[in-house]
Amino acid sequence: MSGGDVRTRIAPSPTGDPHMGTLYAALFCKAFAEKHSGTFVLRIEDTDRTRYVPEAVEALHDALHWAHLDPDEGPLAGGPYEPYTQSERLPTYHERAQRLVATGHAYPCFCTPERLARLRAEQEARKEPTRYDRHCLYLPQEEVQQRLRAGEPHTIRLRVPDHGPVTFHDVIRGTISFETSVLTDHILLKSDGYPTSHLAIPVDDYSMRISHVIRAEEWLSSVPYYVLIYRAFAWAEPVFAHLSVLRNADRSKMSKRKNNTSVRWYREHGFLPEAVLNFLALLGWSHPEGEEIFSYEEFRDLLTLERIVKSGPIFDLKKLEWMNGVYIRRLAIGELAERLQPFLSQPVEPEMLERILPLVQERLKTLGEINDALIPFLQEPDPACLPFAQAIKRLTLQDIRHGLELLYPQLTALGAPDASTFEGTVRSLAAELGWKAGDLFMSVRVAVTGTSASPPLYDFCNVIGWSRAFQRLRSALEALPAR
Ligand code: GLU
């Protein structure tokens, strides 16, 4: 196949907030298409009208755009195979379904939902697989024609062959066979005139010249139905590649109850799209040199379907947070400041922000953590609730006050000290008092920053300004009990 012929697609159903699994499939589809100078298509699978959420389509476009995974063709981008929204393609499905009926590969079914529910319940009670019993396949032709003419509600069902396996090849999973005895005469066209995915997917993949169907493993059991349709029309089958489905820590399929599945959640908490892509790529594929951190471009250039992992990767939020931290630390301060803007809960002077960021960048795992990290810089600590007692176990509060009282005039006399004078002053007073130097540094840290886990103390004072630091020191020591 020449490069330009590679066409991949995602076909998400707009049923709510875009799912991380959709981004995962989009990443592999887009990278594979790009690597082969091909085309990545977005098709909206909105044929289940009971689950359709109109806002979800826009949310999907937004999520793909955020992750830099915009499709080359799709409802917004347009393209030669428009429309890319299945609800706008109904005549195509009707025409195809009629052809299947005409050639004996499908048949009308007039069974009511009540009859089907009864059938199902009976089969379940007998512990049999739930399959359609082909009641309508055996109706006399005249009766069928007469009921159709009378406009009786009906569906169109695929006629699964009576015998033999349905076999196909998946690049990741090898040759797969389904016995027809485990298949059922699936509905292709519903009585509301909409197709099911069993009809719409193969018809659209064929019509849109999709060469590689790369999608999650959970859809594998639908492939035999597509294959029967491809064969009924004598169409060439696409390459199938079923990615391992993302899993919760207990190995069940990644679900809302055990993980945050919506792309929006990651975006709103300040995960960087490039970190999310790296993380998703690493879940589904292994880097030839075992690298963990790599760019989208590197992934794209190295991607082969053969290196896609077969077993279900666990979606580990802690690992994603770690990776996101790596990407945050790689950002230049100006860029970090810009990316943080939507996350700031209060406006911060740009100049101040750029001075603070080098001190907090190291610790941020998400952009959303910025507000907590800024508190010590922007907000005067409440002198009455400083965590001296928790942070310094060897000294009493009275001792701490005493130490700070002695230190205060020595420090203020320095004005804005350089780093070594500041350190020397604290150390020599600690020695005089017979304290461990760390305890006196910690006393100053708690007094000035309000916390025991702050960025480097000297740099912190420089950023907030020494006179402000001294004021904080003064208020803190005055709130401590005297000896
Ligand atoms: N509509 C399915 C989904 O919502 C995708 C099916 C496919 O990719 O073929 O994920």
CSV table of C-alpha atoms and ligand atoms in Angstrom, one decimal:
chain,number,residue,atom,x,y,z
A,1,MET,CA,0.0,0.0,0.0
A,2,SER,CA,1.5,3.3,-0.9
A,3,GLY,CA,1.8,5.9,1.9
A,4,GLY,CA,-0.9,8.2,0.9
A,5,ASP,CA,-3.5,5.5,1.0
A,6,VAL,CA,-3.4,5.1,4.7
A,7,ARG,CA,-6.6,6.3,6.2
A,8,THR,CA,-7.5,5.8,9.9
A,9,ARG,CA,-10.5,7.0,11.8
A,10,ILE,CA,-12.1,7.3,15.2
A,11,ALA,CA,-15.8,6.9,15.4
A,12,PRO,CA,-16.8,8.1,18.9
A,13,SER,CA,-20.4,8.1,20.1
A,14,PRO,CA,-21.4,11.5,21.4
A,15,THR,CA,-23.0,10.3,24.7
A,16,GLY,CA,-21.3,12.6,27.2
A,17,ASP,CA,-17.9,14.0,28.1
A,18,PRO,CA,-15.2,12.7,25.8
A,19,HIS,CA,-13.5,9.7,27.3
A,20,MET,CA,-9.8,9.2,27.7
A,21,GLY,CA,-10.2,6.0,25.7
A,22,THR,CA,-11.3,8.2,22.7
A,23,LEU,CA,-8.1,10.2,23.0
A,24,TYR,CA,-6.1,7.0,23.2
A,25,ALA,CA,-7.5,5.7,20.0
A,26,ALA,CA,-7.2,9.1,18.4
A,27,LEU,CA,-3.5,9.3,19.3
A,28,PHE,CA,-2.7,5.9,17.7
A,29,CYS,CA,-4.9,6.7,14.6
A,30,LYS,CA,-3.5,10.1,14.0
A,31,ALA,CA,0.2,9.1,14.6
A,32,PHE,CA,-0.2,6.1,12.3
A,33,ALA,CA,-1.8,8.1,9.6
A,34,GLU,CA,0.8,10.9,9.8
A,35,LYS,CA,3.7,8.5,9.8
A,36,HIS,CA,2.4,7.2,6.5
A,37,SER,CA,1.5,10.6,5.1
A,38,GLY,CA,-2.1,9.4,5.3
A,39,THR,CA,-5.3,10.9,6.6
A,40,PHE,CA,-7.0,10.8,10.0
A,41,VAL,CA,-10.8,11.0,10.0
A,42,LEU,CA,-13.3,11.8,12.7
A,43,ARG,CA,-16.7,10.3,12.2
A,44,ILE,CA,-19.5,10.9,14.6
A,45,GLU,CA,-21.4,7.8,15.5
A,46,ASP,CA,-24.7,9.3,16.7
A,47,THR,CA,-27.1,6.6,15.6
A,48,ASP,CA,-28.2,5.6,19.1
A,49,ARG,CA,-30.7,8.4,19.6
A,50,THR,CA,-31.5,7.3,23.1
A,51,ARG,CA,-28.0,8.1,24.3
A,52,TYR,CA,-27.3,11.1,22.1
A,53,VAL,CA,-26.1,14.3,23.8
A,54,PRO,CA,-25.9,17.2,21.4
A,55,GLU,CA,-23.2,19.1,23.3
A,56,ALA,CA,-20.9,16.1,23.2
A,57,VAL,CA,-20.0,16.7,19.6
A,58,GLU,CA,-18.5,20.1,20.3
A,59,ALA,CA,-16.8,18.7,23.4
A,60,LEU,CA,-15.2,16.0,21.3
A,61,HIS,CA,-13.8,18.6,18.8
A,62,ASP,CA,-12.6,20.6,21.8
A,63,ALA,CA,-10.9,17.6,23.4
A,64,LEU,CA,-9.1,16.6,20.2
A,65,HIS,CA,-8.0,20.2,19.6
A,66,TRP,CA,-6.7,20.5,23.1
A,67,ALA,CA,-4.6,17.4,22.6
A,68,HIS,CA,-3.4,18.5,19.2
A,69,LEU,CA,-5.2,15.6,17.6
A,70,ASP,CA,-7.4,17.5,15.2
A,71,PRO,CA,-8.7,15.3,12.4
A,72,ASP,CA,-7.8,15.9,8.8
A,73,GLU,CA,-11.4,15.1,7.7
A,74,GLY,CA,-14.5,15.3,9.8
A,75,PRO,CA,-17.7,17.2,10.5
A,76,LEU,CA,-15.8,20.5,11.0
A,77,ALA,CA,-12.8,19.9,8.7
A,78,GLY,CA,-15.0,18.6,5.9
A,79,GLY,CA,-13.5,16.3,3.3
A,80,PRO,CA,-14.3,14.3,0.2
A,81,TYR,CA,-16.6,11.7,1.9
A,82,GLU,CA,-19.0,14.1,3.6
A,83,PRO,CA,-21.2,13.9,5.6
A,84,TYR,CA,-19.1,12.6,8.5
A,85,THR,CA,-22.0,12.4,11.0
A,86,GLN,CA,-23.8,9.2,10.8
A,87,SER,CA,-27.3,10.6,11.4
A,88,GLU,CA,-26.8,12.5,8.1
A,89,ARG,CA,-26.0,9.4,6.2
A,90,LEU,CA,-29.3,7.5,6.6
A,91,PRO,CA,-30.1,7.1,2.9
A,92,THR,CA,-26.7,5.2,2.4
A,93,TYR,CA,-27.5,2.8,5.2
A,94,HIS,CA,-31.1,2.2,3.9
A,95,GLU,CA,-29.8,1.5,0.4
A,96,ARG,CA,-27.1,-0.9,1.7
A,97,ALA,CA,-29.6,-2.7,4.0
A,98,GLN,CA,-32.0,-3.2,1.0
A,99,ARG,CA,-29.2,-4.6,-1.1
A,100,LEU,CA,-28.4,-7.1,1.7
A,101,VAL,CA,-32.0,-8.1,1.8
A,102,ALA,CA,-32.2,-8.4,-1.9
A,103,THR,CA,-29.1,-10.7,-2.0
A,104,GLY,CA,-30.3,-12.9,0.9
A,105,HIS,CA,-27.8,-11.6,3.4
A,106,ALA,CA,-30.4,-9.9,5.6
A,107,TYR,CA,-34.1,-10.1,6.2
A,108,PRO,CA,-37.0,-8.0,7.7
A,109,CYS,CA,-38.0,-8.8,11.3
A,110,PHE,CA,-41.4,-7.8,12.7
A,111,CYS,CA,-40.9,-9.1,16.2
A,112,THR,CA,-42.1,-6.7,18.9
A,113,PRO,CA,-39.8,-5.6,21.7
A,114,GLU,CA,-42.1,-7.5,24.0
A,115,ARG,CA,-41.6,-10.8,22.1
A,116,LEU,CA,-37.8,-10.2,22.0
A,117,ALA,CA,-37.8,-9.5,25.8
A,118,ARG,CA,-39.7,-12.7,26.4
A,119,LEU,CA,-37.4,-14.7,24.2
A,120,ARG,CA,-34.4,-13.3,26.0
A,121,ALA,CA,-35.8,-14.1,29.5
A,122,GLU,CA,-36.6,-17.6,28.4
A,123,GLN,CA,-33.1,-18.2,27.1
A,124,GLU,CA,-31.6,-16.7,30.2
A,125,ALA,CA,-33.8,-18.9,32.4
A,126,ARG,CA,-32.5,-21.9,30.4
A,127,LYS,CA,-28.9,-20.6,30.7
A,128,GLU,CA,-28.6,-20.5,27.0
A,129,PRO,CA,-26.8,-17.8,25.0
A,130,THR,CA,-29.3,-15.0,24.1
A,131,ARG,CA,-29.7,-15.1,20.4
A,132,TYR,CA,-32.5,-14.2,18.0
A,133,ASP,CA,-34.5,-17.4,17.2
A,134,ARG,CA,-35.0,-16.5,13.5
A,135,HIS,CA,-38.7,-16.4,13.9
A,136,CYS,CA,-39.1,-13.9,11.0
A,137,LEU,CA,-36.5,-15.6,8.8
A,138,TYR,CA,-39.0,-18.4,8.3
A,139,LEU,CA,-42.1,-16.3,7.5
A,140,PRO,CA,-43.6,-17.0,4.2
A,141,GLN,CA,-42.5,-14.5,1.5
A,142,GLU,CA,-46.1,-13.3,0.7
A,143,GLU,CA,-46.7,-12.6,4.4
A,144,VAL,CA,-43.5,-10.6,4.6
A,145,GLN,CA,-44.4,-8.6,1.5
A,146,GLN,CA,-47.9,-7.9,2.7
A,147,ARG,CA,-46.7,-6.7,6.1
A,148,LEU,CA,-44.1,-4.5,4.5
A,149,ARG,CA,-46.7,-3.0,2.2
A,150,ALA,CA,-48.9,-2.4,5.2
A,151,GLY,CA,-46.1,-0.3,6.7
A,152,GLU,CA,-45.7,-2.5,9.8
A,153,PRO,CA,-42.8,-1.5,12.0
A,154,HIS,CA,-39.8,-3.7,11.4
A,155,THR,CA,-36.1,-4.0,11.7
A,156,ILE,CA,-33.6,-5.5,9.2
A,157,ARG,CA,-31.5,-8.3,10.5
A,158,LEU,CA,-28.2,-9.7,9.2
A,159,ARG,CA,-28.5,-13.3,8.2
A,160,VAL,CA,-25.5,-15.1,9.8
A,161,PRO,CA,-24.5,-18.2,7.8
A,162,ASP,CA,-25.7,-21.4,9.3
A,163,HIS,CA,-22.3,-23.1,9.5
A,164,GLY,CA,-18.6,-22.5,9.6
A,165,PRO,CA,-16.3,-20.0,11.4
A,166,VAL,CA,-16.0,-16.4,10.5
A,167,THR,CA,-12.2,-15.8,10.4
A,168,PHE,CA,-10.3,-12.5,10.1
A,169,HIS,CA,-6.9,-11.2,10.9
A,170,ASP,CA,-5.9,-8.6,13.5
A,171,VAL,CA,-2.4,-7.2,13.2
A,172,ILE,CA,-2.0,-7.1,16.9
A,173,ARG,CA,-3.9,-10.2,17.9
A,174,GLY,CA,-3.4,-12.5,15.0
A,175,THR,CA,-6.0,-14.7,13.4
A,176,ILE,CA,-9.3,-14.7,15.1
A,177,SER,CA,-12.3,-17.0,14.5
A,178,PHE,CA,-15.8,-16.9,15.7
A,179,GLU,CA,-18.1,-19.9,15.2
A,180,THR,CA,-21.4,-18.8,13.7
A,181,SER,CA,-23.1,-20.7,16.6
A,182,VAL,CA,-21.9,-17.9,18.9
A,183,LEU,CA,-23.2,-15.1,16.6
A,184,THR,CA,-26.7,-13.9,16.3
A,185,ASP,CA,-28.7,-12.4,13.5
A,186,HIS,CA,-28.0,-8.9,14.6
A,187,ILE,CA,-30.2,-6.0,13.9
A,188,LEU,CA,-28.7,-3.8,11.1
A,189,LEU,CA,-31.4,-1.3,10.7
A,190,LYS,CA,-33.7,-0.4,13.6
A,191,SER,CA,-37.4,0.3,13.4
A,192,ASP,CA,-36.7,4.1,13.9
A,193,GLY,CA,-34.8,4.1,10.6
A,194,TYR,CA,-31.4,4.4,12.2
A,195,PRO,CA,-28.7,1.8,11.6
A,196,THR,CA,-26.9,-0.1,14.4
A,197,SER,CA,-23.1,0.2,14.5
A,198,HIS,CA,-23.0,-3.3,13.0
A,199,LEU,CA,-24.2,-1.9,9.7
A,200,ALA,CA,-23.0,1.7,9.9
A,201,ILE,CA,-19.4,1.0,10.8
A,202,PRO,CA,-18.5,-1.3,7.9
A,203,VAL,CA,-20.5,0.7,5.4
A,204,ASP,CA,-18.8,3.9,6.5
A,205,ASP,CA,-15.3,2.4,6.8
A,206,TYR,CA,-15.7,1.1,3.3
A,207,SER,CA,-17.3,4.3,1.9
A,208,MET,CA,-14.7,6.5,3.5
A,209,ARG,CA,-11.9,4.3,2.2
A,210,ILE,CA,-10.6,3.5,5.7
A,211,SER,CA,-7.5,1.4,5.3
A,212,HIS,CA,-6.8,0.6,9.0
A,213,VAL,CA,-9.4,0.2,11.7
A,214,ILE,CA,-7.4,1.0,14.8
A,215,ARG,CA,-9.6,1.0,17.9
A,216,ALA,CA,-10.1,-0.6,21.3
A,217,GLU,CA,-10.2,-4.3,21.9
A,218,GLU,CA,-13.6,-4.1,23.4
A,219,TRP,CA,-15.1,-3.9,19.9
A,220,LEU,CA,-13.4,-7.0,18.7
A,221,SER,CA,-16.5,-9.2,19.0
A,222,SER,CA,-18.3,-7.0,16.5
A,223,VAL,CA,-15.8,-7.6,13.8
A,224,PRO,CA,-17.3,-10.9,12.5
A,225,TYR,CA,-20.5,-9.1,11.7
A,226,TYR,CA,-18.5,-6.4,9.7
A,227,VAL,CA,-16.6,-9.2,8.0
A,228,LEU,CA,-19.9,-10.9,6.9
A,229,ILE,CA,-21.1,-7.5,5.5
A,230,TYR,CA,-17.7,-6.9,3.7
A,231,ARG,CA,-18.0,-10.3,2.2
A,232,ALA,CA,-21.6,-9.9,1.2
A,233,PHE,CA,-20.7,-6.9,-0.8
A,234,ALA,CA,-17.3,-8.4,-2.0
A,235,TRP,CA,-15.5,-5.4,-0.5
A,236,ALA,CA,-11.9,-5.5,0.4
A,237,GLU,CA,-11.5,-5.6,4.2
A,238,PRO,CA,-9.5,-3.0,6.0
A,239,VAL,CA,-6.6,-3.9,8.3
A,240,PHE,CA,-7.9,-4.5,11.8
A,241,ALA,CA,-5.7,-3.5,14.8
A,242,HIS,CA,-7.4,-3.7,18.2
A,243,LEU,CA,-5.6,-1.8,20.9
A,244,SER,CA,-5.5,-3.0,24.5
A,245,VAL,CA,-8.3,-1.5,26.5
A,246,LEU,CA,-7.2,0.8,29.3
A,247,ARG,CA,-7.8,-0.7,32.7
A,248,ASN,CA,-8.4,0.2,36.4
A,249,ALA,CA,-5.9,-0.9,38.9
A,250,ASP,CA,-7.9,-4.1,39.5
A,251,ARG,CA,-7.7,-4.8,35.8
A,252,SER,CA,-11.3,-4.2,35.1
A,253,LYS,CA,-12.1,-1.9,32.1
A,254,MET,CA,-11.3,1.7,32.9
A,255,SER,CA,-14.5,3.1,34.4
A,256,LYS,CA,-15.8,6.2,35.9
A,257,ARG,CA,-16.3,4.6,39.3
A,258,LYS,CA,-12.6,3.8,39.7
A,259,ASN,CA,-10.8,6.4,37.6
A,260,ASN,CA,-11.4,9.8,36.1
A,261,THR,CA,-12.3,8.9,32.6
A,262,SER,CA,-13.3,12.2,31.1
A,263,VAL,CA,-10.7,14.2,29.2
A,264,ARG,CA,-12.3,17.3,30.7
A,265,TRP,CA,-11.1,16.3,34.2
A,266,TYR,CA,-7.5,16.0,33.1
A,267,ARG,CA,-7.7,19.3,31.3
A,268,GLU,CA,-9.3,21.1,34.2
A,269,HIS,CA,-6.8,19.8,36.7
A,270,GLY,CA,-3.9,21.1,34.6
A,271,PHE,CA,-2.5,18.1,32.9
A,272,LEU,CA,-0.5,19.1,29.9
A,273,PRO,CA,-1.7,17.6,26.6
A,274,GLU,CA,1.8,16.6,25.7
A,275,ALA,CA,2.2,14.6,28.9
A,276,VAL,CA,-1.2,13.0,28.5
A,277,LEU,CA,-0.2,11.9,25.0
A,278,ASN,CA,3.1,10.5,26.2
A,279,PHE,CA,1.3,8.7,28.9
A,280,LEU,CA,-1.3,7.2,26.6
A,281,ALA,CA,1.3,6.2,24.0
A,282,LEU,CA,3.3,4.4,26.7
A,283,LEU,CA,0.2,2.5,27.9
A,284,GLY,CA,-0.5,1.1,24.5
A,285,TRP,CA,2.9,0.7,22.9
A,286,SER,CA,6.5,0.0,24.0
A,287,HIS,CA,9.4,2.2,22.9
A,288,PRO,CA,12.1,0.2,21.1
A,289,GLU,CA,14.8,1.6,23.6
A,290,GLY,CA,12.5,1.3,26.6
A,291,GLU,CA,12.3,5.1,26.9
A,292,GLU,CA,9.4,6.4,29.0
A,293,ILE,CA,9.5,10.1,28.1
A,294,PHE,CA,9.2,10.9,24.4
A,295,SER,CA,7.5,13.4,22.2
A,296,TYR,CA,4.5,12.9,20.0
A,297,GLU,CA,6.8,13.2,17.0
A,298,GLU,CA,9.2,10.6,18.2
A,299,PHE,CA,6.3,8.3,18.9
A,300,ARG,CA,4.8,8.9,15.5
A,301,ASP,CA,8.1,8.2,13.8
A,302,LEU,CA,8.8,5.0,15.7
A,303,LEU,CA,5.2,3.7,15.8
A,304,THR,CA,4.6,0.3,14.2
A,305,LEU,CA,1.5,-1.7,14.9
A,306,GLU,CA,3.6,-4.7,15.8
A,307,ARG,CA,5.0,-2.9,18.9
A,308,ILE,CA,1.5,-2.3,20.3
A,309,VAL,CA,1.1,-4.1,23.7
A,310,LYS,CA,-1.3,-7.0,23.8
A,311,SER,CA,-2.2,-7.0,27.5
A,312,GLY,CA,-4.4,-4.5,29.2
A,313,PRO,CA,-2.4,-1.5,30.4
A,314,ILE,CA,-3.3,-0.1,33.8
A,315,PHE,CA,-4.2,3.6,33.9
A,316,ASP,CA,-2.1,4.7,36.9
A,317,LEU,CA,-2.9,8.3,37.8
A,318,LYS,CA,0.2,8.6,40.0
A,319,LYS,CA,2.4,7.8,37.1
A,320,LEU,CA,0.6,10.3,34.9
A,321,GLU,CA,1.1,12.9,37.7
A,322,TRP,CA,4.8,12.1,37.8
A,323,MET,CA,5.1,12.4,34.0
A,324,ASN,CA,3.1,15.6,34.0
A,325,GLY,CA,5.6,17.0,36.5
A,326,VAL,CA,8.5,16.1,34.2
A,327,TYR,CA,6.8,18.0,31.4
A,328,ILE,CA,6.1,21.0,33.6
A,329,ARG,CA,9.7,21.2,34.7
A,330,ARG,CA,10.8,21.2,31.0
A,331,LEU,CA,8.8,24.4,30.3
A,332,ALA,CA,10.5,27.7,30.0
A,333,ILE,CA,9.3,30.1,32.7
A,334,GLY,CA,7.5,32.4,30.2
A,335,GLU,CA,5.7,29.5,28.7
A,336,LEU,CA,4.8,28.0,32.1
A,337,ALA,CA,3.4,31.4,33.2
A,338,GLU,CA,1.3,31.5,30.0
A,339,ARG,CA,-0.1,28.0,30.5
A,340,LEU,CA,-0.9,28.8,34.1
A,341,GLN,CA,-3.1,31.8,33.3
A,342,PRO,CA,-6.4,29.9,33.1
A,343,PHE,CA,-5.7,28.1,36.4
A,344,LEU,CA,-5.0,31.2,38.5
A,345,SER,CA,-7.7,31.8,41.0
A,346,GLN,CA,-6.6,35.4,41.5
A,347,PRO,CA,-4.7,37.7,39.2
A,348,VAL,CA,-1.0,37.8,39.8
A,349,GLU,CA,1.3,40.6,38.5
A,350,PRO,CA,3.2,39.0,35.5
A,351,GLU,CA,6.5,40.1,36.9
A,352,MET,CA,5.8,38.6,40.3
A,353,LEU,CA,4.6,35.4,38.8
A,354,GLU,CA,7.8,35.0,36.7
A,355,ARG,CA,9.9,35.5,39.9
A,356,ILE,CA,7.9,33.0,41.9
A,357,LEU,CA,7.7,30.3,39.2
A,358,PRO,CA,11.4,29.1,39.3
A,359,LEU,CA,10.9,28.4,43.0
A,360,VAL,CA,7.7,26.3,42.6
A,361,GLN,CA,8.1,24.8,39.2
A,362,GLU,CA,10.0,21.8,40.6
A,363,ARG,CA,7.1,20.8,42.8
A,364,LEU,CA,4.1,21.2,40.5
A,365,LYS,CA,2.6,17.9,39.4
A,366,THR,CA,-0.3,19.7,37.7
A,367,LEU,CA,-1.0,23.3,36.7
A,368,GLY,CA,-4.0,23.2,39.0
A,369,GLU,CA,-1.6,23.0,42.0
A,370,ILE,CA,-0.4,26.5,41.3
A,371,ASN,CA,-2.9,28.2,43.6
A,372,ASP,CA,-1.8,26.3,46.7
A,373,ALA,CA,1.8,26.9,45.7
A,374,LEU,CA,1.3,30.6,45.5
A,375,ILE,CA,-0.4,31.0,48.9
A,376,PRO,CA,2.9,31.6,50.9
A,377,PHE,CA,4.0,34.2,48.4
A,378,LEU,CA,0.7,36.1,48.1
A,379,GLN,CA,-1.0,35.8,51.4
A,380,GLU,CA,0.3,36.9,54.8
A,381,PRO,CA,0.3,33.9,57.1
A,382,ASP,CA,-1.9,34.0,60.1
A,383,PRO,CA,0.6,34.4,63.0
A,384,ALA,CA,-1.8,32.6,65.4
A,385,CYS,CA,-1.7,29.3,63.4
A,386,LEU,CA,1.8,28.7,62.3
A,387,PRO,CA,2.9,25.1,62.5
A,388,PHE,CA,6.0,25.6,64.7
A,389,ALA,CA,5.1,22.8,67.1
A,390,GLN,CA,4.7,20.2,64.3
A,391,ALA,CA,7.8,21.3,62.4
A,392,ILE,CA,10.3,21.6,65.4
A,393,LYS,CA,10.1,18.9,67.9
A,394,ARG,CA,13.2,19.6,70.0
A,395,LEU,CA,12.2,23.1,71.1
A,396,THR,CA,9.4,24.7,73.0
A,397,LEU,CA,7.4,27.6,71.6
A,398,GLN,CA,9.0,29.8,74.2
A,399,ASP,CA,12.5,28.8,73.0
A,400,ILE,CA,11.5,29.5,69.4
A,401,ARG,CA,10.3,32.9,70.3
A,402,HIS,CA,13.6,33.6,72.2
A,403,GLY,CA,15.7,32.5,69.2
A,404,LEU,CA,13.7,34.6,66.7
A,405,GLU,CA,13.8,37.6,69.0
A,406,LEU,CA,17.6,37.4,69.0
A,407,LEU,CA,17.8,36.8,65.2
A,408,TYR,CA,15.4,39.5,64.2
A,409,PRO,CA,17.6,42.5,65.0
A,410,GLN,CA,20.6,40.8,63.5
A,411,LEU,CA,18.8,40.1,60.2
A,412,THR,CA,17.1,43.4,59.9
A,413,ALA,CA,20.5,45.1,60.4
A,414,LEU,CA,21.6,43.4,57.2
A,415,GLY,CA,18.9,45.0,55.0
A,416,ALA,CA,18.7,42.7,52.1
A,417,PRO,CA,21.4,40.2,52.8
A,418,ASP,CA,23.3,38.1,50.3
A,419,ALA,CA,22.8,34.3,50.5
A,420,SER,CA,26.0,33.5,52.4
A,421,THR,CA,25.6,36.4,54.9
A,422,PHE,CA,22.0,35.3,55.6
A,423,GLU,CA,23.1,31.7,56.1
A,424,GLY,CA,26.1,32.6,58.2
A,425,THR,CA,24.0,34.8,60.5
A,426,VAL,CA,21.5,32.1,61.1
A,427,ARG,CA,24.2,29.4,61.7
A,428,SER,CA,26.2,31.4,64.1
A,429,LEU,CA,23.2,32.3,66.2
A,430,ALA,CA,22.1,28.7,66.3
A,431,ALA,CA,25.6,27.7,67.5
A,432,GLU,CA,25.5,30.3,70.2
A,433,LEU,CA,22.1,29.0,71.3
A,434,GLY,CA,23.3,25.5,71.2
A,435,TRP,CA,20.6,24.6,68.6
A,436,LYS,CA,20.8,22.5,65.5
A,437,ALA,CA,21.1,25.0,62.7
A,438,GLY,CA,18.2,23.3,60.9
A,439,ASP,CA,15.9,24.2,63.8
A,440,LEU,CA,16.6,27.9,63.5
A,441,PHE,CA,16.2,27.8,59.8
A,442,MET,CA,12.9,25.9,60.2
A,443,SER,CA,11.8,28.5,62.8
A,444,VAL,CA,12.4,31.3,60.2
A,445,ARG,CA,10.8,29.3,57.4
A,446,VAL,CA,7.6,28.7,59.4
A,447,ALA,CA,7.5,32.3,60.5
A,448,VAL,CA,8.1,33.8,57.0
A,449,THR,CA,6.3,31.3,54.7
A,450,GLY,CA,3.6,30.0,57.0
A,451,THR,CA,4.5,26.4,56.2
A,452,SER,CA,7.3,23.9,56.9
A,453,ALA,CA,7.4,22.7,53.3
A,454,SER,CA,8.2,25.9,51.3
A,455,PRO,CA,10.6,26.6,48.5
A,456,PRO,CA,14.2,27.5,49.3
A,457,LEU,CA,14.0,30.0,52.2
A,458,TYR,CA,16.5,32.6,51.0
A,459,ASP,CA,15.1,32.7,47.5
A,460,PHE,CA,11.6,33.0,48.9
A,461,CYS,CA,12.5,36.1,51.0
A,462,ASN,CA,14.1,37.6,47.9
A,463,VAL,CA,11.0,37.1,45.9
A,464,ILE,CA,8.5,38.5,48.5
A,465,GLY,CA,11.0,41.2,49.5
A,466,TRP,CA,13.1,41.4,52.7
A,467,SER,CA,11.1,44.1,54.4
A,468,ARG,CA,7.9,42.0,54.0
A,469,ALA,CA,9.8,38.9,55.2
A,470,PHE,CA,11.0,40.8,58.3
A,471,GLN,CA,7.4,41.9,59.0
A,472,ARG,CA,6.3,38.4,58.9
A,473,LEU,CA,9.1,37.3,61.2
A,474,ARG,CA,8.1,40.0,63.7
A,475,SER,CA,4.4,39.2,63.7
A,476,ALA,CA,5.2,35.5,64.1
A,477,LEU,CA,7.4,35.9,67.0
A,478,GLU,CA,5.1,38.3,68.7
A,479,ALA,CA,2.3,35.7,68.5
A,480,LEU,CA,4.5,33.1,70.3
A,481,PRO,CA,4.4,32.7,74.1
A,482,ALA,CA,7.3,34.5,75.9
A,483,ARG,CA,9.4,32.6,78.4
B,1,GLU,N1,-18.6,4.2,18.6
B,1,GLU,C1,-17.5,3.5,19.3
B,1,GLU,C2,-17.2,4.4,20.5
B,1,GLU,O1,-17.9,5.2,20.9
B,1,GLU,C3,-16.3,3.3,18.5
B,1,GLU,C4,-16.5,2.2,17.5
B,1,GLU,C5,-15.4,2.1,16.5
B,1,GLU,O2,-14.4,2.8,16.6
B,1,GLU,O3,-15.5,1.4,15.5
B,1,GLU,O4,-16.1,4.3,21.1
